[in-house]
Coordinates of C-alpha atoms in Angstrom, one line a residue:
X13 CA 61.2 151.1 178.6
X14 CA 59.8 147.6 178.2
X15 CA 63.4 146.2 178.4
X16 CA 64.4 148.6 181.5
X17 CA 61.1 147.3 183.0
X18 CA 62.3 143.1 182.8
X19 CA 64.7 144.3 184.2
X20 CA 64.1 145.8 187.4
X21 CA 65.6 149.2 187.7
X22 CA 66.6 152.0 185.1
X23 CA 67.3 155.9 185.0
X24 CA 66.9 158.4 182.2
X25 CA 68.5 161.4 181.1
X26 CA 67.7 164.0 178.4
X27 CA 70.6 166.3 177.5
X28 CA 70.0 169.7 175.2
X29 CA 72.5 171.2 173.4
X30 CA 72.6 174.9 173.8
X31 CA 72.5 176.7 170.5
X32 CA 74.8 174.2 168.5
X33 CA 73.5 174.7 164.9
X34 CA 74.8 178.2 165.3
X35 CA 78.3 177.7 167.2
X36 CA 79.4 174.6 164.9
X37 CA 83.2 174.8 164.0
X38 CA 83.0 174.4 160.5
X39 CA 86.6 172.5 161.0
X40 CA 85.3 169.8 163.1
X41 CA 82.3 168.2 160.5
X42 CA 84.9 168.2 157.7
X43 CA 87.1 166.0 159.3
X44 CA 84.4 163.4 160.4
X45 CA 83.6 163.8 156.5
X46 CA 87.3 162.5 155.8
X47 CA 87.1 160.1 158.9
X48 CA 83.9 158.9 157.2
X49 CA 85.7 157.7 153.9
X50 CA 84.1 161.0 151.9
X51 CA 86.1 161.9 148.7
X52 CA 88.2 164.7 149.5
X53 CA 86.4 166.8 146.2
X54 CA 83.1 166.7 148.4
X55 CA 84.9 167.6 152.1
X56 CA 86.3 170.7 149.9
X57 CA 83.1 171.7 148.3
X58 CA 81.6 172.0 151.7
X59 CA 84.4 174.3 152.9
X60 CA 84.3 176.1 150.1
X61 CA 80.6 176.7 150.5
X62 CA 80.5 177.6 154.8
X63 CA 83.9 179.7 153.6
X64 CA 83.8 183.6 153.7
X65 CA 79.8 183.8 154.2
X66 CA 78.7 187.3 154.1
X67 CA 75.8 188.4 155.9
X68 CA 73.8 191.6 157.1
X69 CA 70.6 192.6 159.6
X70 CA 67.9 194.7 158.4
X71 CA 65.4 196.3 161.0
X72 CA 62.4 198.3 159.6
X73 CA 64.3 200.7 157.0
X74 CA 68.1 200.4 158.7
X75 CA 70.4 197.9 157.1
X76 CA 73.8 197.3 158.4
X77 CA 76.8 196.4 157.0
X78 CA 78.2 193.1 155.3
X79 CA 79.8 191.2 157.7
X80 CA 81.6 187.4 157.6
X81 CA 80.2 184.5 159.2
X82 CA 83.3 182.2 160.4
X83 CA 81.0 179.7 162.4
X84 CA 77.7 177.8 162.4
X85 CA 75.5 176.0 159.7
X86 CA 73.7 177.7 157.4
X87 CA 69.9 178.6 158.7
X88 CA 67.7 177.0 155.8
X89 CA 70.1 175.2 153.7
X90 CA 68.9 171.2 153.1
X91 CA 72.7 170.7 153.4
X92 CA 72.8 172.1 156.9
X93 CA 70.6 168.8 158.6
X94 CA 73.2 166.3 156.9
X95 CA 76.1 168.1 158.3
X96 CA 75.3 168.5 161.9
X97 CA 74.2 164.9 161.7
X98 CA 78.0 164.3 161.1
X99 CA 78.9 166.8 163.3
X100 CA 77.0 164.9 165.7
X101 CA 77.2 161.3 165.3
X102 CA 80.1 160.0 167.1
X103 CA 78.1 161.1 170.8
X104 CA 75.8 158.0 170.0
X105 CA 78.7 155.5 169.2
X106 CA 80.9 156.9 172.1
X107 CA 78.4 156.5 174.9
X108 CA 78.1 152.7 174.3
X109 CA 78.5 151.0 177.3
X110 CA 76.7 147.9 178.8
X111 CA 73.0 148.7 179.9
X112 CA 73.4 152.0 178.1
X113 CA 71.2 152.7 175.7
X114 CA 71.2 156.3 173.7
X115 CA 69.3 158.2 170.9
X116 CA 69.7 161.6 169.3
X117 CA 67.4 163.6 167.4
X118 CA 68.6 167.1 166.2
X119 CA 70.3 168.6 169.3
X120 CA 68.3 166.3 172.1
X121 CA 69.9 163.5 173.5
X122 CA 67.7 160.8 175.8
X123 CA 70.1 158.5 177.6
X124 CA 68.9 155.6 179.4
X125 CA 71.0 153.1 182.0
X126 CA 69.1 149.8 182.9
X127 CA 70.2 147.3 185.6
X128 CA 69.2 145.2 188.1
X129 CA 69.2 147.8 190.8
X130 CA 69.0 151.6 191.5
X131 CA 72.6 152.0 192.3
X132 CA 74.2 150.5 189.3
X133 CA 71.1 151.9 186.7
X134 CA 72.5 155.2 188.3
X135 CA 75.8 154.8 188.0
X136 CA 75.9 154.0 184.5
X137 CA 73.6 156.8 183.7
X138 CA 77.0 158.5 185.8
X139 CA 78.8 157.3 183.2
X140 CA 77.2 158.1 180.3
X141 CA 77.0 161.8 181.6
X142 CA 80.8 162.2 182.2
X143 CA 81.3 160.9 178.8
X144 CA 78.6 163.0 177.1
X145 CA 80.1 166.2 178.9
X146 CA 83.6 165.4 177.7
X147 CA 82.4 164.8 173.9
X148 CA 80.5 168.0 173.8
X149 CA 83.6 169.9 175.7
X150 CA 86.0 168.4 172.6
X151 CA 83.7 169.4 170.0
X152 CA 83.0 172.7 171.2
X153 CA 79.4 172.2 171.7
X154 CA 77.5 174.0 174.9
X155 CA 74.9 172.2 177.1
X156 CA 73.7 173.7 180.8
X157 CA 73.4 170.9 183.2
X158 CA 70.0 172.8 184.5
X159 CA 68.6 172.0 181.0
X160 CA 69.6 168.5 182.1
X161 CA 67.4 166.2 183.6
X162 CA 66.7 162.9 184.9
X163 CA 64.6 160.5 186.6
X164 CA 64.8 156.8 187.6
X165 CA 62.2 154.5 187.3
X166 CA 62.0 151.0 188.7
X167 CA 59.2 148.3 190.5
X168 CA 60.3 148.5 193.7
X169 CA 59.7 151.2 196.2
X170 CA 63.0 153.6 196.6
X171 CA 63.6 157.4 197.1
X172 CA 65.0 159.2 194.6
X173 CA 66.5 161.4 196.7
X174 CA 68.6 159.0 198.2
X175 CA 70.9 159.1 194.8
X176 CA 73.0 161.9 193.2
X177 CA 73.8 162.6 189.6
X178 CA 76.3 165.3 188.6
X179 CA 76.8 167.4 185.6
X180 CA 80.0 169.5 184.7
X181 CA 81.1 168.7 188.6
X182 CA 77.0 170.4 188.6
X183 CA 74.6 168.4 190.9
X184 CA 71.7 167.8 188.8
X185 CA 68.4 166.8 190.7
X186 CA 66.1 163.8 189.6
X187 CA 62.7 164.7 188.5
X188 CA 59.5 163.3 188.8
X189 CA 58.5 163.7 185.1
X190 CA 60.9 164.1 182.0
X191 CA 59.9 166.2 178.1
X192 CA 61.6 164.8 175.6
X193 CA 60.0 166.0 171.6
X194 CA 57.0 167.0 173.4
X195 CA 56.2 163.7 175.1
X196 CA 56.4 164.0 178.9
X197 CA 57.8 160.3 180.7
X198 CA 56.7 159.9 184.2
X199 CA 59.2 157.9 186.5
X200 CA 55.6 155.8 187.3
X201 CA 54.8 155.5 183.7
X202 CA 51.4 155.8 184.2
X203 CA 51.6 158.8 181.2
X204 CA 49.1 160.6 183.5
X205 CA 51.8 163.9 182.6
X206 CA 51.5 163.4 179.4
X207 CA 47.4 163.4 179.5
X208 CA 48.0 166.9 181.5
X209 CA 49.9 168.2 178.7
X210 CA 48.2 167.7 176.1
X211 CA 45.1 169.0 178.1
X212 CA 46.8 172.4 178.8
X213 CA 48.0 172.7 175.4
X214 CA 45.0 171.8 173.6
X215 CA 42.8 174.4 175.9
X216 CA 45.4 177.0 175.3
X217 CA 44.5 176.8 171.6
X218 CA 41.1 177.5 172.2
X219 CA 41.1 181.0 172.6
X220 CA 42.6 181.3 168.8
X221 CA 39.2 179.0 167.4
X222 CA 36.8 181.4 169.8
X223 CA 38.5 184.5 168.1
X224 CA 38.5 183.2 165.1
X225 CA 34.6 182.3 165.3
X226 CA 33.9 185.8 166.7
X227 CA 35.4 187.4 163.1
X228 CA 32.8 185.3 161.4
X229 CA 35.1 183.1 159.8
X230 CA 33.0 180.8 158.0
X231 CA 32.5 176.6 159.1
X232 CA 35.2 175.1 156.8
X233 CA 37.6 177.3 157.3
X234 CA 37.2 176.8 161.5
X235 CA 37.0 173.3 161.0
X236 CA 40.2 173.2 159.4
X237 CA 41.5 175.7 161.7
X238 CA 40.3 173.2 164.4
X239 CA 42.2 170.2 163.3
X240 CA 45.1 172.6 163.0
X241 CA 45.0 174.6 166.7
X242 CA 43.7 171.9 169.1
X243 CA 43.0 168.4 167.3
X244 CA 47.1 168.5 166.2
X245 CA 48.4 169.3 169.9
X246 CA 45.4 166.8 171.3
X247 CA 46.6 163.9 169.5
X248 CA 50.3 164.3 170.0
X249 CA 51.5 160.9 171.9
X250 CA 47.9 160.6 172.2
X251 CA 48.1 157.0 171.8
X252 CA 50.6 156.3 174.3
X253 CA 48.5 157.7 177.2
X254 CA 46.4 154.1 177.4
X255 CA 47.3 154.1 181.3
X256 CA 45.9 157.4 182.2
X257 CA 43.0 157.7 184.6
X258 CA 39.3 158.0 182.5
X259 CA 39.0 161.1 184.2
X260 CA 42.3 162.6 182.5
X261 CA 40.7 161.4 179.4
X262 CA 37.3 162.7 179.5
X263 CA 39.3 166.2 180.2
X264 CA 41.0 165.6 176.7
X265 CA 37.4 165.0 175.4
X266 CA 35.4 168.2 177.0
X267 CA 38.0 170.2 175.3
X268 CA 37.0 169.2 172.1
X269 CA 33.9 168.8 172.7
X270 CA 33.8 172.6 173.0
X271 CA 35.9 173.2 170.0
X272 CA 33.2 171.3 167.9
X273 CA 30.5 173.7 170.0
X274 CA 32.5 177.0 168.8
X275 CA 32.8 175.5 164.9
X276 CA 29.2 174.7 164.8
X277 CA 28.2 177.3 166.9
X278 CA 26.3 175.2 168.4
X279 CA 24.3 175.7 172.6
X280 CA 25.6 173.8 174.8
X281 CA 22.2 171.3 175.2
X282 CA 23.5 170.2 171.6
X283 CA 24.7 166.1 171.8
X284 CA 28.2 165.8 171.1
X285 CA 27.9 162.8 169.0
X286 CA 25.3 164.6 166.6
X287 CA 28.2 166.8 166.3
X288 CA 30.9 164.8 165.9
X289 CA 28.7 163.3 162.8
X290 CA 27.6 166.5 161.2
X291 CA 31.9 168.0 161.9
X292 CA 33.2 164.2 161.1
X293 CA 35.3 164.4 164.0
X294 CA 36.0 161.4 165.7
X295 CA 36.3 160.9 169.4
X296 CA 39.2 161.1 171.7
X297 CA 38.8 157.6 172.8
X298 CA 38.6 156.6 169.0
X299 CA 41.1 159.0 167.7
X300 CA 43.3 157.0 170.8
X301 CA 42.8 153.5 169.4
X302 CA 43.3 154.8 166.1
X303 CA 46.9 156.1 166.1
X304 CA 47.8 153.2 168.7
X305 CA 46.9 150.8 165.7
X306 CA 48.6 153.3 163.1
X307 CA 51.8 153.4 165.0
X308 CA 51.6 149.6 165.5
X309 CA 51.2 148.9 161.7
X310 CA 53.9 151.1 161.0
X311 CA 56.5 149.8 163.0
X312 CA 55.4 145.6 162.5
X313 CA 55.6 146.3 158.6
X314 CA 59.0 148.9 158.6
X315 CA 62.1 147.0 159.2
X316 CA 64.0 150.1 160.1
X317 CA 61.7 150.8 162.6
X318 CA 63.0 150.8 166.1
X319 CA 60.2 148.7 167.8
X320 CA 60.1 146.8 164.9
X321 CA 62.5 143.6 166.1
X322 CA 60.5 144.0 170.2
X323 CA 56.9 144.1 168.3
X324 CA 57.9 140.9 166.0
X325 CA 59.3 139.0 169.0
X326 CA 56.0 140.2 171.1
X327 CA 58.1 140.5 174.1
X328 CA 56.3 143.6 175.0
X329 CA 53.4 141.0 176.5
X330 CA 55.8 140.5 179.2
X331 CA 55.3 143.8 180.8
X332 CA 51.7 143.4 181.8
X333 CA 52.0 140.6 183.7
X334 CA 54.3 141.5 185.7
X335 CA 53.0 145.2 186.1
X336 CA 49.3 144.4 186.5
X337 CA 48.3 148.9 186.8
X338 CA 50.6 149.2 183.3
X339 CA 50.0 148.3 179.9
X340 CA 51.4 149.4 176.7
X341 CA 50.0 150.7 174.1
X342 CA 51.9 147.9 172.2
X343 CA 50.0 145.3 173.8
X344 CA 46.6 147.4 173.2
X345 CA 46.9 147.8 169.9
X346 CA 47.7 144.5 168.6
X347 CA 45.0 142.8 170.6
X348 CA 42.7 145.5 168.6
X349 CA 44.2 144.7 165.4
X350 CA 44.2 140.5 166.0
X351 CA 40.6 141.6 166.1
X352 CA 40.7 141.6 162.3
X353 CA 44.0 139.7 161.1
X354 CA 46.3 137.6 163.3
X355 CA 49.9 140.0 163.4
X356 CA 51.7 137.2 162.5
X357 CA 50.2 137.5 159.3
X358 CA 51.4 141.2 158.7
X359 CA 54.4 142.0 156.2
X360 CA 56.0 143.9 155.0
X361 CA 54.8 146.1 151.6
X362 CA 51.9 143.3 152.1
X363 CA 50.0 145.9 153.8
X364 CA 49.7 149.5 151.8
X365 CA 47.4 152.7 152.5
X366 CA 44.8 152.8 149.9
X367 CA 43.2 156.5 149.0
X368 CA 40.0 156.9 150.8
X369 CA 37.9 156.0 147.5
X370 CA 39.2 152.6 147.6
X371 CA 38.6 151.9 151.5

């Protein structure tokens, strides 16, 4: 986003494939296998193994049948995730195209076009869409175009509306906000949509910790329930939200100021910091600088990290001044952690965890 950002204009897609872990052609995999320069013993093995499966459904006492399984990978099997990233590969590699950028994770594809205007960020996002249609067509995988979506984001002042994207010859509408893993990507990227979902989720959880309380479950077992049911969802992209309003933030905060109340059963009068000592919860704001400097750490000492190479060239400091109302959480974090130790002076397997005895 940083990059999109230099450079003026750029528009996002996020594609989801409809049920493919269960409609995979067992055929197509095992010929990327062969394409791939795997032994012919192995490509065999695996047919052998997705060959002739035998199934049955059981409901209460009734148990059907055998019946033969001719498509799909195997639910459960650790050898299922490295096939249908096979199966799957080549969509990354064949939506290259200048400006177009692409990553894949299970069966979610984000796509993102960046030019120097609206018109041309669209139409290669046009592209890309045409492309990623006909792959999935080829290789028999099934995606909806209204579980498609896609939003532009750029400096200047333009109307969305004003440009079209199709899908499967299906006009797909641009949205204000985008979900892609549970992180929500507003065309403003002020990650105020994010704030609010992590708000609703987190207050949502709430009811299980009350109930919970109510059975007189004792402390330390609601405590752990806690970090489980609303500190987990509360802290998900937590870190990247440094450019929502205080207000969204102090939301995030009431929420678990209420989850410590219902753990400690404690009135209302009671001072949250007295209970964040006696719960050893930290605050949201803390908890926020926290996993901005984790996720920082991790990526300047993992070469394999995909922000590694943008962190280590600190080009992300180019964003704020040219958007004074939006800062990343890049930028945040390493000014915390120069704080302590200049980021130049961070390598890698230099810097290790140590157990919580040794801190």
């Amino acid at each position: 986003m940083a990059d999109c950002i230099r450079r003026n204009s750029v528009t996002q897609k996020i594609f989801d494939l409809e049920d493919v872990y269960d409609q995979v052609d067992v055929g197509v995999p095992a010929q990327k296998m062969t394409r791939l320069g795997i032994s012919d013993v192995m490509v065999r093995w695996v047919l052998a193994m997705l060959d002739s499966r035998r199934c049955q459904m059981q409901f209460g006492s009734w148990t059907s049948d055998f019946f033969e399984v001719s498509s799909g990978l195997t639910q459960g099997s650790p050898l299922s995730p490295v096939l249908f990233n096979i199966y799957t590969a080549d969509l990354v590699e064949a939506l290259e195209h200048p400006g177009v950028v692409s990553k894949l994770y299970v069966d979610d594809a984000i796509v993102m076009s960046t030019a120097g205007t609206p018109t041309e960020a669209v139409q290669g996002l046009q592209h890309a869409s045409n492309m990623f249609h006909s792959l999935t067509q080829n290789n028999n995988m099934a995606s909806q175009a209204d579980k498609a979506g896609w939003t532009l984001v750029t400096i200047a002042h333009v109307r969305t509306e004003a440009y079209q994207l199709t899908y499967g010859g299906e006009v797909v509408p641009p949205q204000e906000t985008l979900v892609c893993l549970g992180v929500a990507i507003d065309r403003r990227m002020t990650t105020k949509a994010h704030a609010a979902r992590i708000y609703e989720k987190s207050v949502k959880s709430l009811g299980v910790l009350r109930y919970a309380a109510h059975q007189q479950v004792k402390q330390k077992s609601l405590l752990q329930l806690m970090k489980v049911t609303v500190s987990s969802p509360l802290e998900y992209g937590l870190h990247i939200c440094v450019n929502a309003a205080a207000t969204a933030i102090d939301k995030i905060q009431r929420v678990q100021n209420e989850a410590m109340r219902i753990v400690a059963s404690a009135a209302k009068p009671t001072a949250c910091d007295a209970l964040r000592f006696w719960l050893g919860v930290t605050s949201v704001r803390g908890r926020q600088a926290i996993l901005a400097v984790q996720a920082f750490l991790s990526a300047m000492t993992t070469p394999s990290h995909p922000l590694h190479d943008d962190i280590r060239a600190r080009e992300d400091e180019c964003v704020t001044q040219r958007l004074k109302t939006v800062q990343s959480w890049v930028v945040r974090a390493c000014e915390m952690v120069e704080e302590v130790c200049v980021c130049e002076n961070i390598r890698e397997r230099e810097w290790v965890s140590k157990d919580r005895e040794n801190r």
